Coordinates of C-alpha atoms in Angstrom, one line a residue:
X751 CA -17.3 8.3 5.4
X752 CA -18.7 10.4 8.2
X753 CA -17.0 8.1 10.7
X754 CA -13.7 8.2 8.9
X755 CA -13.3 12.0 8.6
X756 CA -13.0 14.5 11.4
X757 CA -16.2 15.0 13.3
X758 CA -18.5 17.5 11.6
X759 CA -16.3 17.9 8.6
X760 CA -18.0 15.5 6.2
X761 CA -20.4 17.0 3.7
X762 CA -22.1 15.0 1.0
X763 CA -22.8 16.5 -2.4
X764 CA -25.2 15.6 -5.3
X765 CA -27.1 13.2 -3.0
X766 CA -30.2 13.2 -5.3
X767 CA -28.3 12.1 -8.4
X768 CA -26.6 8.7 -9.0
X769 CA -27.7 7.5 -5.5
X770 CA -25.8 4.2 -5.7
X771 CA -22.5 6.3 -5.3
X772 CA -21.9 8.7 -2.5
X773 CA -19.5 11.6 -3.0
X774 CA -18.4 14.4 -0.6
X775 CA -15.7 16.3 1.0
X776 CA -14.2 16.1 4.5
X777 CA -11.1 16.6 6.5
X778 CA -8.7 14.0 7.9
X779 CA -6.7 15.4 10.7
X780 CA -7.3 18.8 9.2
X781 CA -6.3 17.7 5.7
X782 CA -9.0 18.5 3.1
X783 CA -9.9 15.5 1.0
X784 CA -12.5 14.3 -1.5
X785 CA -14.3 11.0 -0.9
X786 CA -16.2 8.5 -3.0
X787 CA -18.1 5.8 -1.2
X788 CA -20.7 3.2 -2.1
X789 CA -24.4 2.9 -1.2
X790 CA -25.0 -0.7 -0.2
X791 CA -28.8 -0.5 0.1
X792 CA -31.4 -0.6 -2.7
X793 CA -32.1 2.9 -4.0
X794 CA -34.7 4.4 -6.4
X795 CA -34.0 6.4 -9.5
X796 CA -36.8 8.7 -10.3
X797 CA -37.4 9.6 -14.0
X798 CA -39.7 12.6 -14.2
X799 CA -42.6 12.8 -16.7
X800 CA -42.0 14.7 -19.9
X801 CA -44.0 17.9 -19.7
X802 CA -44.2 18.0 -23.5
X803 CA -45.9 14.6 -23.7
X804 CA -49.3 14.4 -22.0
X805 CA -49.1 10.5 -22.0
X806 CA -45.8 10.2 -20.2
X807 CA -45.7 9.3 -16.5
X808 CA -43.1 9.5 -13.8
X809 CA -41.1 6.3 -13.6
X810 CA -39.4 4.9 -10.5
X811 CA -36.5 2.5 -11.3
X812 CA -34.9 0.4 -8.5
X813 CA -31.1 0.3 -8.4
X814 CA -29.3 -2.4 -6.4
X815 CA -26.6 -1.4 -4.0
X816 CA -22.8 -2.0 -4.7
X817 CA -23.5 -1.6 -8.4
X818 CA -22.3 1.1 -10.8
X819 CA -25.1 2.4 -13.1
X820 CA -24.7 4.9 -15.9
X821 CA -25.7 7.9 -13.7
X822 CA -23.5 6.8 -10.7
X823 CA -20.6 6.1 -13.1
X824 CA -20.9 9.6 -14.6
X825 CA -21.2 11.1 -11.1
X826 CA -18.0 9.3 -10.0
X827 CA -16.1 10.5 -13.0
X828 CA -17.4 14.1 -12.6
X829 CA -16.5 14.1 -8.9
X830 CA -12.9 13.0 -9.7
X831 CA -12.5 15.8 -12.2
X832 CA -13.9 18.3 -9.7
X833 CA -11.5 17.0 -6.9
X834 CA -8.6 17.2 -9.3
X835 CA -9.3 20.8 -10.2
X836 CA -9.6 21.6 -6.5
X837 CA -6.2 19.9 -5.8
X838 CA -7.6 17.4 -3.3
X839 CA -6.3 14.0 -2.5
X840 CA -9.1 11.4 -2.8
X841 CA -10.3 8.5 -0.6
X842 CA -12.2 5.8 -2.6
X843 CA -14.0 3.4 -0.3
X844 CA -14.3 0.6 -2.9
X845 CA -17.2 -1.8 -2.3
X846 CA -18.6 -2.5 -5.7
X847 CA -19.6 -5.8 -7.1
X848 CA -19.5 -4.6 -10.7
X849 CA -21.3 -2.6 -13.4
X850 CA -24.9 -3.0 -14.3
X851 CA -25.1 -4.9 -17.6
X852 CA -28.8 -4.9 -18.6
X853 CA -29.9 -3.8 -22.1
X854 CA -31.4 -0.6 -20.6
X855 CA -28.0 0.3 -19.1
X856 CA -26.2 -0.6 -22.3
X857 CA -28.4 1.8 -24.2
X858 CA -27.8 4.3 -21.3
X859 CA -24.1 4.3 -22.3
X860 CA -22.8 2.5 -19.3
X861 CA -19.6 1.7 -21.2
X862 CA -18.9 5.3 -22.0
X863 CA -19.5 6.5 -18.5
X864 CA -17.4 3.7 -17.1
X865 CA -14.5 4.7 -19.3
X866 CA -14.8 8.2 -18.1
X867 CA -13.8 7.0 -14.6
X868 CA -10.6 5.6 -16.1
X869 CA -9.9 8.8 -18.0
X870 CA -10.4 10.9 -14.8
X871 CA -8.1 8.6 -12.8
X872 CA -5.5 8.6 -15.5
X873 CA -5.4 12.4 -15.6
X874 CA -5.5 12.8 -11.8
X875 CA -2.6 14.9 -10.4
X876 CA -3.0 14.2 -6.7
X877 CA -2.8 11.1 -4.4
X878 CA -5.6 8.6 -4.7
X879 CA -6.1 6.1 -1.9
X880 CA -8.4 3.1 -2.7
X881 CA -9.5 1.3 0.5
X882 CA -11.6 -1.8 0.8
X883 CA -13.7 -1.3 4.0
X884 CA -14.5 -4.1 6.4
X885 CA -16.5 -6.9 4.8
X886 CA -16.5 -4.9 1.6
X887 CA -15.5 -6.4 -1.8
X888 CA -14.4 -5.2 -5.2
X889 CA -15.4 -7.4 -8.2
X890 CA -15.7 -7.5 -11.9
X891 CA -15.5 -4.4 -14.1
X892 CA -15.5 -2.1 -11.0
X893 CA -12.0 -3.4 -10.2
X894 CA -10.9 -2.7 -13.7
X895 CA -11.9 1.0 -13.5
X896 CA -10.0 1.7 -10.2
X897 CA -7.0 -0.6 -10.7
X898 CA -3.8 1.3 -9.5
X899 CA -2.0 0.5 -12.8
X900 CA -4.2 3.2 -14.4
X901 CA -2.1 5.9 -12.7
X902 CA 0.7 4.2 -10.7
X903 CA 2.3 7.4 -9.6
X904 CA -0.8 8.6 -7.8
X905 CA -3.0 5.6 -7.0
X906 CA -2.4 3.2 -4.1
X907 CA -4.8 0.4 -3.0
X908 CA -5.3 -0.8 0.5
X909 CA -7.7 -3.3 2.2
X910 CA -9.2 -4.1 5.6
X911 CA -8.3 -7.7 6.7
X912 CA -11.9 -8.7 6.5
X913 CA -12.4 -7.4 2.9
X914 CA -12.3 -9.3 -0.3
X915 CA -11.1 -8.5 -3.8
X916 CA -11.1 -10.3 -7.2
X917 CA -12.6 -10.2 -10.6
X918 CA -14.8 -13.3 -10.1
X919 CA -16.6 -14.2 -6.9
X920 CA -15.6 -17.7 -5.4
X921 CA -18.8 -19.4 -6.6
X922 CA -18.1 -18.2 -10.1
X923 CA -14.5 -19.4 -10.1
X924 CA -15.6 -22.8 -8.9
X925 CA -18.2 -23.1 -11.7
X926 CA -15.4 -22.4 -14.2
X927 CA -12.3 -24.0 -12.7
X928 CA -13.8 -26.9 -10.7
X929 CA -16.7 -28.3 -12.7
X930 CA -18.6 -31.4 -11.8
X931 CA -16.3 -33.7 -13.9
X932 CA -13.3 -32.3 -12.0
X933 CA -15.1 -32.7 -8.6
X934 CA -15.9 -36.4 -9.5
X935 CA -12.2 -37.0 -10.4
X936 CA -11.1 -35.5 -7.1
X937 CA -13.6 -37.6 -5.1
X938 CA -12.4 -40.9 -6.7
X939 CA -8.8 -39.8 -6.1
X940 CA -9.2 -38.9 -2.4
X941 CA -12.2 -40.7 -0.9
X942 CA -11.3 -44.2 0.5
X943 CA -14.8 -45.6 0.1
X944 CA -15.0 -44.6 -3.6
X945 CA -11.5 -46.1 -4.2
X946 CA -12.8 -49.4 -2.7
X947 CA -15.9 -49.3 -4.8
X948 CA -13.8 -48.6 -7.9
X949 CA -11.6 -51.6 -7.1
X950 CA -14.7 -53.8 -6.6
X951 CA -16.1 -52.6 -9.9
X952 CA -12.9 -53.5 -11.8
X953 CA -12.7 -56.9 -10.1
X954 CA -16.3 -57.8 -11.1
X955 CA -16.8 -60.0 -14.1
X956 CA -18.2 -58.2 -17.1
X957 CA -20.9 -60.9 -17.4
X958 CA -22.3 -60.1 -14.0
X959 CA -24.4 -57.1 -14.9
X960 CA -26.4 -57.1 -11.7
X961 CA -23.3 -56.8 -9.5
X962 CA -21.9 -54.0 -11.6
X963 CA -25.2 -52.1 -11.5
X964 CA -25.3 -52.5 -7.8
X965 CA -21.8 -51.1 -7.4
X966 CA -22.4 -48.2 -9.8
X967 CA -25.5 -47.3 -7.7
X968 CA -23.4 -47.3 -4.6
X969 CA -20.8 -45.1 -6.4
X970 CA -23.5 -42.6 -7.6
X971 CA -25.0 -42.5 -4.1
X972 CA -21.6 -41.8 -2.6
X973 CA -20.8 -39.1 -5.2
X974 CA -24.2 -37.4 -4.4
X975 CA -23.3 -37.4 -0.7
X976 CA -19.9 -35.9 -1.3
X977 CA -20.8 -33.2 -3.9
X978 CA -21.9 -30.5 -1.4
X979 CA -18.8 -31.1 0.7
X980 CA -16.4 -30.8 -2.2
X981 CA -18.2 -27.8 -3.5
X982 CA -18.1 -26.1 -0.2
X983 CA -14.4 -26.9 0.2
X984 CA -13.6 -25.6 -3.3
X985 CA -15.6 -22.4 -2.7
X986 CA -13.7 -21.8 0.5
X987 CA -10.4 -22.5 -1.3
X988 CA -11.3 -20.0 -4.0
X989 CA -12.3 -17.4 -1.3
X990 CA -8.8 -17.7 0.2
X991 CA -7.4 -16.2 -3.0
X992 CA -9.6 -13.1 -2.5
X993 CA -8.5 -12.4 1.1
X994 CA -6.3 -9.5 2.0
X995 CA -3.2 -11.5 2.7
X996 CA -3.2 -13.1 -0.7
X997 CA -3.9 -9.8 -2.4
X998 CA -0.9 -8.3 -0.7
X999 CA 1.3 -11.3 -1.6
X1000 CA 0.3 -10.8 -5.2
X1001 CA 1.1 -7.1 -5.1
X1002 CA -2.3 -5.8 -6.0
X1003 CA -2.6 -3.9 -2.7
X1004 CA 0.0 -1.9 -0.9
X1005 CA -0.9 -2.9 2.7
X1006 CA -3.5 -4.3 5.0
X1007 CA -5.0 -1.6 7.1
X1008 CA -7.6 -2.5 9.8
X1009 CA -10.5 -0.1 10.1
X1010 CA -9.7 0.6 13.7
X1011 CA -6.4 2.3 12.8
X1012 CA -7.3 3.5 9.3
X1013 CA -7.7 7.2 10.3
X1014 CA -4.2 7.2 11.8
X1015 CA -2.6 5.3 8.9
X1016 CA -4.1 7.5 6.2
X1017 CA -3.4 10.7 8.1
X1018 CA 0.3 10.0 8.2
X1019 CA 0.3 8.7 4.6
X1020 CA -1.5 11.8 3.3
X1021 CA 0.9 14.1 5.2
X1022 CA 3.9 12.1 3.9
X1023 CA 2.6 12.2 0.3
X1024 CA 2.1 16.0 0.5
X1025 CA 5.7 16.5 1.5
X1026 CA 7.1 13.8 -0.8
X1027 CA 5.2 14.9 -3.9
X1028 CA 6.5 18.5 -3.2
X1029 CA 10.1 17.3 -3.1
X1030 CA 9.6 15.1 -6.3
X1031 CA 8.1 18.1 -8.1
X1032 CA 11.2 20.2 -7.2
X1033 CA 13.5 17.4 -8.3
X1034 CA 11.8 17.1 -11.7
X1035 CA 11.9 20.8 -12.1
X1036 CA 15.6 20.8 -11.3
X1037 CA 16.4 18.1 -13.7
X1038 CA 14.0 17.6 -16.6
X1039 CA 15.4 14.2 -17.4
X1040 CA 14.1 12.7 -14.1
X1041 CA 10.9 10.8 -14.1
X1042 CA 8.8 10.1 -11.0
X1043 CA 10.5 6.8 -10.1
X1044 CA 14.0 8.2 -10.5
X1045 CA 13.2 11.3 -8.4
X1046 CA 11.6 9.0 -5.8
X1047 CA 14.9 6.9 -5.7
X1048 CA 16.8 10.1 -4.9
X1049 CA 14.6 10.6 -1.9
X1050 CA 15.0 6.9 -0.9
X1051 CA 18.8 7.2 -1.1
X1052 CA 18.6 10.1 1.5
X1053 CA 16.2 8.3 3.8
X1054 CA 17.7 6.7 6.9
X1055 CA 14.5 5.2 8.4
X1056 CA 12.1 2.4 7.4
X1057 CA 10.7 3.5 4.0
X1058 CA 7.4 1.7 4.7
X1059 CA 6.8 3.5 8.0
X1060 CA 4.8 6.6 7.0
X1061 CA 5.2 8.3 10.4
X1062 CA 9.0 7.8 10.5
X1063 CA 9.5 9.0 6.9
X1064 CA 7.3 12.1 7.6
X1065 CA 9.5 12.9 10.7
X1066 CA 12.6 12.4 8.6
X1067 CA 11.3 14.8 6.0
X1068 CA 10.6 17.4 8.7
X1069 CA 14.0 17.0 10.4
X1070 CA 16.1 16.9 7.2
X1071 CA 14.3 19.5 5.1
X1072 CA 17.5 21.5 4.7
X1073 CA 19.5 18.5 3.6
X1074 CA 16.9 17.5 1.0
X1075 CA 16.8 21.0 -0.4
X1076 CA 20.6 20.9 -0.6
X1077 CA 20.4 17.7 -2.5
X1078 CA 17.8 19.2 -4.9
X1079 CA 20.2 22.1 -5.5
X1080 CA 23.0 19.6 -6.3
X1081 CA 20.8 17.8 -8.8
X1082 CA 20.0 21.2 -10.4
X1083 CA 23.7 22.1 -10.7
X1084 CA 24.6 18.7 -12.1
X1085 CA 21.8 19.0 -14.7
X1086 CA 22.9 22.4 -15.8
X1087 CA 26.5 21.2 -16.1
X1088 CA 25.3 18.3 -18.2
X1089 CA 23.4 20.7 -20.5
X1090 CA 26.5 22.9 -20.8
X1091 CA 28.7 19.9 -21.6
X1092 CA 26.2 18.7 -24.2
X1093 CA 26.1 22.2 -25.9
X1094 CA 29.9 22.5 -25.9
X1095 CA 30.1 19.0 -27.5
X1096 CA 27.6 20.1 -30.2
X1097 CA 29.5 23.3 -30.9
X1098 CA 32.8 21.4 -31.1
X1099 CA 31.2 19.1 -33.7

């Protein structure tokens, strides 16, 4: 986070609590932002002794990196509520492998604190940018609580080309989707030597038990030789589904953003969203029947540049401010006329 924001602007808060999550505030090109990042190293949670109990002792509990625990989940939800009240856009550097699921964490209300993250995101009124950093990954329940469908108007997800994302890790998918029986079928379908041995086994007389046993031993030896190869190939194939290109093709992320140009990309995106959300708020105030998407379509209809180019759209907003305000006034006049017509129709009835 310190390398992403302007030099000297990053300040971490609540560093002694929920250490597996890092929260703070910084500036990106002068734009104030909140940030939520992940501690990838092992940390220790210190539970102090109870002063009212002479037999209690201080306890030190290790917490793995890239995992959401009850305290770090609550810290994340609380930080989102604070950032929302301060009117800050948020950068979430998503690099979680999931929630802690031990019995201690279940009794520590991990489900409740995880759901608080969802509630905080659903109620957020400012842009939220979720970014998978280089070689980072987002897995399991941690994807569920930051999925952009929670608040589609405000949340957008991005990824570095070297990051990964998916509910299950490749090894887990292979254990479910490509079990040993499926691997053996694939071997006998693809491998020429196994096909030859299968043909020899079929051609062998049922009364020749020794020959059949010899061929079966050769088949088993060949299968044992191929198992690691097929498992590795299947794992690599499953990993391809988690890469940035596939995530973008499936529509779960907005764009692929290399870390080297992430500051520039998110600066122009943040500037654009500030101007765009301001215009959308004015359009919705001018015509109460407009929702977010319809108001956004009004802006799209005015835009004469590539809608996906944040820098170009930002320049368009700056150069055509008067025309956009004029369009907002037209929408307001049309909405008032529609209200008058509706009232006259009611009076006529």
